[in-house]
Amino acid sequence: MFLMCLKAFLVGGAICVIGQLLIDITKMTPARILVTFVVTGVILGALGLYDKVVDFAGAGATIPLTGFGNALATGVRDAVREQGFMGVLTGGFTAMAGGVTVAVLCGLVTALVTKPKDK
């Protein structure tokens, strides 16, 4: 159990360090960094490389945005296998519908419960 948590912490922490380095060293905006992480996850997932990272690190690889990109790629790959070309259009939505729904509902509840302040 400890070794599993350590692996997740190290891999997730390494992904966060890469993000912090991109913020500190480059002039990339946070939005571009987020998109870079998602696209990197899609590419690594499409090549089948990210699954090895997930097998090694578990939640340390699935929780960050690269894991979101990997889940999109996996959903599209599975849908194409089952439905053909239409899977390209529907696979990502099907794979990530639950996660996106939870994120939107949590944002809604937070907005209703808290009082926003002007900056």
Backbone as JSON Lines, residues from 0, in Angstrom:
{"i":0,"aa":"M","n":[0.82,-1.19,0.0],"ca":[0.0,0.0,0.0],"c":[0.86,1.26,0.0]}
{"i":1,"aa":"F","n":[1.89,1.28,0.85],"ca":[2.77,2.44,0.93],"c":[3.49,2.67,-0.4]}
{"i":2,"aa":"L","n":[3.97,1.59,-1.01],"ca":[4.69,1.71,-2.28],"c":[3.77,2.23,-3.38]}
{"i":3,"aa":"M","n":[2.52,1.8,-3.38],"ca":[1.55,2.27,-4.37],"c":[1.32,3.78,-4.21]}
{"i":4,"aa":"C","n":[1.15,4.23,-2.97],"ca":[0.96,5.66,-2.71],"c":[2.2,6.46,-3.06]}
{"i":5,"aa":"L","n":[3.36,5.91,-2.79],"ca":[4.61,6.6,-3.13],"c":[4.75,6.78,-4.63]}
{"i":6,"aa":"K","n":[4.44,5.73,-5.4],"ca":[4.51,5.82,-6.86],"c":[3.54,6.88,-7.38]}
{"i":7,"aa":"A","n":[2.32,6.87,-6.86],"ca":[1.32,7.86,-7.28],"c":[1.79,9.28,-6.95]}
{"i":8,"aa":"F","n":[2.35,9.46,-5.76],"ca":[2.83,10.77,-5.35],"c":[3.98,11.24,-6.24]}
{"i":9,"aa":"L","n":[4.91,10.35,-6.54],"ca":[6.07,10.74,-7.35],"c":[5.68,11.08,-8.78]}
{"i":10,"aa":"V","n":[4.84,10.27,-9.39],"ca":[4.45,10.53,-10.78],"c":[3.55,11.76,-10.86]}
{"i":11,"aa":"G","n":[2.56,11.86,-9.98],"ca":[1.7,13.04,-9.96],"c":[2.49,14.3,-9.65]}
{"i":12,"aa":"G","n":[3.43,14.18,-8.73],"ca":[4.3,15.32,-8.4],"c":[5.19,15.72,-9.56]}
{"i":13,"aa":"A","n":[5.69,14.74,-10.29],"ca":[6.53,15.05,-11.46],"c":[5.73,15.79,-12.53]}
{"i":14,"aa":"I","n":[4.49,15.39,-12.73],"ca":[3.63,16.09,-13.69],"c":[3.4,17.53,-13.23]}
{"i":15,"aa":"C","n":[3.18,17.72,-11.94],"ca":[2.99,19.07,-11.41],"c":[4.26,19.9,-11.52]}
{"i":16,"aa":"V","n":[5.41,19.28,-11.32],"ca":[6.68,20.0,-11.46],"c":[6.86,20.46,-12.91]}
{"i":17,"aa":"I","n":[6.51,19.61,-13.86],"ca":[6.59,20.01,-15.27],"c":[5.69,21.22,-15.52]}
{"i":18,"aa":"G","n":[4.49,21.2,-14.98],"ca":[3.58,22.34,-15.12],"c":[4.16,23.6,-14.49]}
{"i":19,"aa":"Q","n":[4.74,23.48,-13.31],"ca":[5.33,24.65,-12.65],"c":[6.51,25.18,-13.44]}
{"i":20,"aa":"L","n":[7.32,24.29,-14.0],"ca":[8.44,24.74,-14.84],"c":[7.95,25.47,-16.09]}
{"i":21,"aa":"L","n":[6.87,24.97,-16.68],"ca":[6.31,25.65,-17.84],"c":[5.82,27.05,-17.47]}
{"i":22,"aa":"I","n":[5.26,27.21,-16.28],"ca":[4.81,28.52,-15.83],"c":[6.0,29.45,-15.59]}
{"i":23,"aa":"D","n":[7.04,28.92,-14.93],"ca":[8.18,29.75,-14.54],"c":[9.12,30.08,-15.7]}
{"i":24,"aa":"I","n":[9.35,29.12,-16.59],"ca":[10.37,29.28,-17.63],"c":[9.81,29.87,-18.91]}
{"i":25,"aa":"T","n":[8.63,29.45,-19.3],"ca":[8.06,29.91,-20.57],"c":[7.1,31.06,-20.33]}
{"i":26,"aa":"K","n":[6.64,31.64,-21.39],"ca":[5.64,32.7,-21.3],"c":[4.26,32.16,-21.67]}
{"i":27,"aa":"M","n":[4.1,30.84,-21.52],"ca":[2.81,30.21,-21.83],"c":[1.78,30.64,-20.79]}
{"i":28,"aa":"T","n":[0.56,30.86,-21.26],"ca":[-0.54,31.18,-20.34],"c":[-1.01,29.87,-19.68]}
{"i":29,"aa":"P","n":[-1.66,29.96,-18.53],"ca":[-2.17,28.75,-17.89],"c":[-3.09,27.94,-18.81]}
{"i":30,"aa":"A","n":[-3.89,28.62,-19.61],"ca":[-4.79,27.9,-20.52],"c":[-3.99,27.07,-21.53]}
{"i":31,"aa":"R","n":[-2.93,27.63,-22.05],"ca":[-2.1,26.88,-23.01],"c":[-1.39,25.7,-22.35]}
{"i":32,"aa":"I","n":[-1.0,25.88,-21.12],"ca":[-0.37,24.77,-20.39],"c":[-1.38,23.65,-20.17]}
{"i":33,"aa":"L","n":[-2.6,23.99,-19.8],"ca":[-3.64,22.98,-19.61],"c":[-3.9,22.23,-20.91]}
{"i":34,"aa":"V","n":[-4.01,22.95,-22.0],"ca":[-4.25,22.32,-23.3],"c":[-3.06,21.43,-23.67]}
{"i":35,"aa":"T","n":[-1.85,21.88,-23.37],"ca":[-0.65,21.08,-23.66],"c":[-0.69,19.76,-22.9]}
{"i":36,"aa":"F","n":[-1.1,19.81,-21.63],"ca":[-1.2,18.58,-20.85],"c":[-2.25,17.62,-21.42]}
{"i":37,"aa":"V","n":[-3.4,18.14,-21.77],"ca":[-4.45,17.28,-22.32],"c":[-4.0,16.67,-23.65]}
{"i":38,"aa":"V","n":[-3.42,17.48,-24.53],"ca":[-2.97,16.97,-25.83],"c":[-1.85,15.95,-25.65]}
{"i":39,"aa":"T","n":[-0.95,16.19,-24.71],"ca":[0.11,15.21,-24.42],"c":[-0.49,13.89,-23.96]}
{"i":40,"aa":"G","n":[-1.51,13.96,-23.1],"ca":[-2.18,12.74,-22.66],"c":[-2.87,12.02,-23.8]}
{"i":41,"aa":"V","n":[-3.48,12.77,-24.73],"ca":[-4.13,12.16,-25.89],"c":[-3.09,11.45,-26.76]}
{"i":42,"aa":"I","n":[-1.98,12.13,-27.02],"ca":[-0.95,11.54,-27.88],"c":[-0.35,10.3,-27.24]}
{"i":43,"aa":"L","n":[0.01,10.4,-25.96],"ca":[0.59,9.23,-25.28],"c":[-0.42,8.1,-25.16]}
{"i":44,"aa":"G","n":[-1.69,8.46,-24.96],"ca":[-2.74,7.43,-24.88],"c":[-2.97,6.77,-26.23]}
{"i":45,"aa":"A","n":[-2.95,7.56,-27.3],"ca":[-3.15,7.0,-28.64],"c":[-2.01,6.07,-29.02]}
{"i":46,"aa":"L","n":[-0.82,6.37,-28.56],"ca":[0.33,5.51,-28.85],"c":[0.42,4.31,-27.91]}
{"i":47,"aa":"G","n":[-0.44,4.29,-26.89],"ca":[-0.44,3.18,-25.94],"c":[0.63,3.28,-24.87]}
{"i":48,"aa":"L","n":[1.29,4.43,-24.77],"ca":[2.36,4.6,-23.79],"c":[1.84,5.02,-22.42]}
{"i":49,"aa":"Y","n":[0.75,5.76,-22.4],"ca":[0.26,6.27,-21.12],"c":[-0.33,5.16,-20.25]}
{"i":50,"aa":"D","n":[-0.82,4.1,-20.87],"ca":[-1.35,2.99,-20.09],"c":[-0.28,2.36,-19.21]}
{"i":51,"aa":"K","n":[0.95,2.36,-19.67],"ca":[2.05,1.83,-18.85],"c":[2.31,2.73,-17.65]}
{"i":52,"aa":"V","n":[2.18,4.03,-17.84],"ca":[2.35,4.97,-16.73],"c":[1.22,4.78,-15.72]}
{"i":53,"aa":"V","n":[-0.01,4.58,-16.21],"ca":[-1.16,4.36,-15.33],"c":[-0.99,3.05,-14.56]}
{"i":54,"aa":"D","n":[-0.51,2.01,-15.21],"ca":[-0.27,0.74,-14.52],"c":[0.76,0.91,-13.41]}
{"i":55,"aa":"F","n":[1.74,1.77,-13.63],"ca":[2.79,1.98,-12.63],"c":[2.32,2.88,-11.49]}
{"i":56,"aa":"A","n":[1.66,4.01,-11.84],"ca":[1.39,5.04,-10.84],"c":[-0.06,5.13,-10.39]}
{"i":57,"aa":"G","n":[-0.98,4.48,-11.06],"ca":[-2.39,4.54,-10.66],"c":[-2.94,5.94,-10.7]}
{"i":58,"aa":"A","n":[-3.48,6.39,-9.56],"ca":[-4.12,7.71,-9.49],"c":[-3.14,8.85,-9.74]}
{"i":59,"aa":"G","n":[-1.88,8.63,-9.53],"ca":[-0.88,9.67,-9.81],"c":[-0.81,10.0,-11.28]}
{"i":60,"aa":"A","n":[-1.3,9.11,-12.13],"ca":[-1.3,9.35,-13.57],"c":[-2.71,9.61,-14.11]}
{"i":61,"aa":"T","n":[-3.74,9.14,-13.43],"ca":[-5.1,9.32,-13.97],"c":[-5.75,10.63,-13.52]}
{"i":62,"aa":"I","n":[-5.35,11.18,-12.38],"ca":[-5.96,12.39,-11.86],"c":[-5.53,13.65,-12.62]}
{"i":63,"aa":"P","n":[-4.24,13.84,-12.94],"ca":[-3.85,15.07,-13.66],"c":[-4.48,15.16,-15.05]}
{"i":64,"aa":"L","n":[-4.36,16.3,-15.68],"ca":[-4.96,16.54,-16.99],"c":[-4.45,15.59,-18.06]}
{"i":65,"aa":"T","n":[-3.24,15.09,-17.92],"ca":[-2.76,14.12,-18.9],"c":[-3.61,12.86,-18.84]}
{"i":66,"aa":"G","n":[-4.11,12.51,-17.67],"ca":[-5.01,11.37,-17.54],"c":[-6.34,11.62,-18.23]}
{"i":67,"aa":"F","n":[-6.82,12.87,-18.21],"ca":[-8.04,13.23,-18.93],"c":[-7.83,13.02,-20.43]}
{"i":68,"aa":"G","n":[-6.7,13.47,-20.94],"ca":[-6.4,13.27,-22.36],"c":[-6.29,11.8,-22.72]}
{"i":69,"aa":"N","n":[-5.67,11.03,-21.84],"ca":[-5.55,9.59,-22.07],"c":[-6.93,8.94,-22.1]}
{"i":70,"aa":"A","n":[-7.81,9.34,-21.19],"ca":[-9.16,8.77,-21.17],"c":[-9.93,9.12,-22.45]}
{"i":71,"aa":"L","n":[-9.73,10.33,-22.96],"ca":[-10.35,10.7,-24.23],"c":[-9.86,9.8,-25.36]}
{"i":72,"aa":"A","n":[-8.54,9.62,-25.44],"ca":[-7.97,8.79,-26.5],"c":[-8.44,7.34,-26.38]}
{"i":73,"aa":"T","n":[-8.49,6.83,-25.17],"ca":[-8.95,5.46,-24.96],"c":[-10.42,5.31,-25.34]}
{"i":74,"aa":"G","n":[-11.24,6.29,-24.98],"ca":[-12.66,6.26,-25.34],"c":[-12.87,6.27,-26.84]}
{"i":75,"aa":"V","n":[-12.11,7.11,-27.54],"ca":[-12.23,7.17,-29.0],"c":[-11.75,5.87,-29.62]}
{"i":76,"aa":"R","n":[-10.64,5.35,-29.14],"ca":[-10.1,4.1,-29.69],"c":[-11.1,2.96,-29.52]}
{"i":77,"aa":"D","n":[-11.7,2.84,-28.35],"ca":[-12.68,1.77,-28.1],"c":[-13.93,1.96,-28.94]}
{"i":78,"aa":"A","n":[-14.4,3.21,-29.06],"ca":[-15.61,3.48,-29.85],"c":[-15.38,3.23,-31.33]}
{"i":79,"aa":"V","n":[-14.2,3.54,-31.83],"ca":[-13.9,3.27,-33.24],"c":[-13.88,1.77,-33.49]}
{"i":80,"aa":"R","n":[-13.35,1.03,-32.54],"ca":[-13.32,-0.43,-32.66],"c":[-14.74,-1.0,-32.72]}
{"i":81,"aa":"E","n":[-15.67,-0.41,-31.95],"ca":[-17.03,-0.93,-31.89],"c":[-17.94,-0.36,-32.98]}
{"i":82,"aa":"Q","n":[-17.83,0.96,-33.26],"ca":[-18.79,1.63,-34.13],"c":[-18.23,2.07,-35.47]}
{"i":83,"aa":"G","n":[-16.94,1.96,-35.66],"ca":[-16.35,2.46,-36.89],"c":[-16.09,3.95,-36.8]}
{"i":84,"aa":"F","n":[-16.23,4.65,-37.92],"ca":[-15.89,6.07,-37.99],"c":[-16.71,6.92,-37.02]}
{"i":85,"aa":"M","n":[-17.95,6.57,-36.76],"ca":[-18.77,7.35,-35.84],"c":[-18.18,7.38,-34.43]}
{"i":86,"aa":"G","n":[-17.36,6.4,-34.1],"ca":[-16.71,6.38,-32.8],"c":[-15.75,7.54,-32.6]}
{"i":87,"aa":"V","n":[-15.22,8.09,-33.7],"ca":[-14.34,9.25,-33.6],"c":[-15.12,10.43,-33.02]}
{"i":88,"aa":"L","n":[-16.38,10.54,-33.4],"ca":[-17.19,11.67,-32.95],"c":[-17.81,11.46,-31.57]}
{"i":89,"aa":"T","n":[-18.07,10.22,-31.18],"ca":[-18.8,9.97,-29.94],"c":[-17.95,9.38,-28.82]}
{"i":90,"aa":"G","n":[-16.82,8.79,-29.12],"ca":[-16.05,8.06,-28.11],"c":[-15.55,8.91,-26.96]}
{"i":91,"aa":"G","n":[-15.03,10.1,-27.26],"ca":[-14.53,10.97,-26.2],"c":[-15.62,11.44,-25.28]}
{"i":92,"aa":"F","n":[-16.79,11.78,-25.86],"ca":[-17.92,12.23,-25.03],"c":[-18.41,11.12,-24.12]}
{"i":93,"aa":"T","n":[-18.51,9.92,-24.66],"ca":[-18.99,8.79,-23.88],"c":[-18.02,8.46,-22.75]}
{"i":94,"aa":"A","n":[-16.73,8.49,-23.03],"ca":[-15.73,8.12,-22.03],"c":[-15.66,9.12,-20.89]}
{"i":95,"aa":"M","n":[-15.88,10.38,-21.17],"ca":[-15.67,11.41,-20.16],"c":[-16.95,12.05,-19.63]}
{"i":96,"aa":"A","n":[-18.11,11.54,-20.03],"ca":[-19.38,12.15,-19.62],"c":[-19.53,12.21,-18.1]}
{"i":97,"aa":"G","n":[-19.21,11.13,-17.42],"ca":[-19.36,11.09,-15.96],"c":[-18.45,12.08,-15.26]}
{"i":98,"aa":"G","n":[-17.19,12.13,-15.65],"ca":[-16.23,13.05,-15.02],"c":[-16.58,14.5,-15.25]}
{"i":99,"aa":"V","n":[-16.98,14.84,-16.46],"ca":[-17.35,16.21,-16.76],"c":[-18.62,16.61,-16.01]}
{"i":100,"aa":"T","n":[-19.57,15.69,-15.92],"ca":[-20.81,15.97,-15.19],"c":[-20.52,16.26,-13.72]}
{"i":101,"aa":"V","n":[-19.69,15.46,-13.1],"ca":[-19.35,15.68,-11.69],"c":[-18.65,17.03,-11.52]}
{"i":102,"aa":"A","n":[-17.74,17.37,-12.41],"ca":[-17.03,18.65,-12.31],"c":[-18.0,19.83,-12.43]}
{"i":103,"aa":"V","n":[-18.92,19.76,-13.37],"ca":[-19.89,20.84,-13.56],"c":[-20.81,20.95,-12.34]}
{"i":104,"aa":"L","n":[-21.29,19.82,-11.83],"ca":[-22.17,19.86,-10.65],"c":[-21.45,20.38,-9.42]}
{"i":105,"aa":"C","n":[-20.19,19.99,-9.23],"ca":[-19.42,20.51,-8.09],"c":[-19.22,22.02,-8.22]}
{"i":106,"aa":"G","n":[-18.96,22.5,-9.42],"ca":[-18.83,23.94,-9.64],"c":[-20.13,24.66,-9.36]}
{"i":107,"aa":"L","n":[-21.25,24.07,-9.77],"ca":[-22.56,24.67,-9.53],"c":[-22.86,24.75,-8.04]}
{"i":108,"aa":"V","n":[-22.64,23.66,-7.33],"ca":[-22.9,23.64,-5.89],"c":[-22.0,24.65,-5.18]}
{"i":109,"aa":"T","n":[-20.75,24.72,-5.55],"ca":[-19.83,25.68,-4.95],"c":[-20.29,27.11,-5.19]}
{"i":110,"aa":"A","n":[-20.75,27.39,-6.42],"ca":[-21.23,28.73,-6.74],"c":[-22.48,29.08,-5.96]}
{"i":111,"aa":"L","n":[-23.32,28.11,-5.68],"ca":[-24.54,28.38,-4.92],"c":[-24.29,28.54,-3.44]}
{"i":112,"aa":"V","n":[-23.28,27.85,-2.91],"ca":[-23.02,27.84,-1.47],"c":[-22.16,29.03,-1.05]}
{"i":113,"aa":"T","n":[-21.2,29.42,-1.86],"ca":[-20.27,30.48,-1.48],"c":[-20.76,31.84,-1.97]}
{"i":114,"aa":"K","n":[-20.18,32.88,-1.39],"ca":[-20.49,34.25,-1.83],"c":[-19.27,34.79,-2.57]}
{"i":115,"aa":"P","n":[-19.41,35.03,-3.87],"ca":[-18.27,35.57,-4.6],"c":[-18.0,37.02,-4.2]}
{"i":116,"aa":"K","n":[-16.75,37.41,-4.24],"ca":[-16.35,38.77,-3.89],"c":[-15.67,39.4,-5.1]}
{"i":117,"aa":"D","n":[-15.86,40.69,-5.25],"ca":[-15.17,41.41,-6.32],"c":[-13.69,41.49,-5.99]}
{"i":118,"aa":"K","n":[-12.88,41.47,-7.03],"ca":[-11.43,41.59,-6.81],"c":[-11.02,43.03,-6.87]}
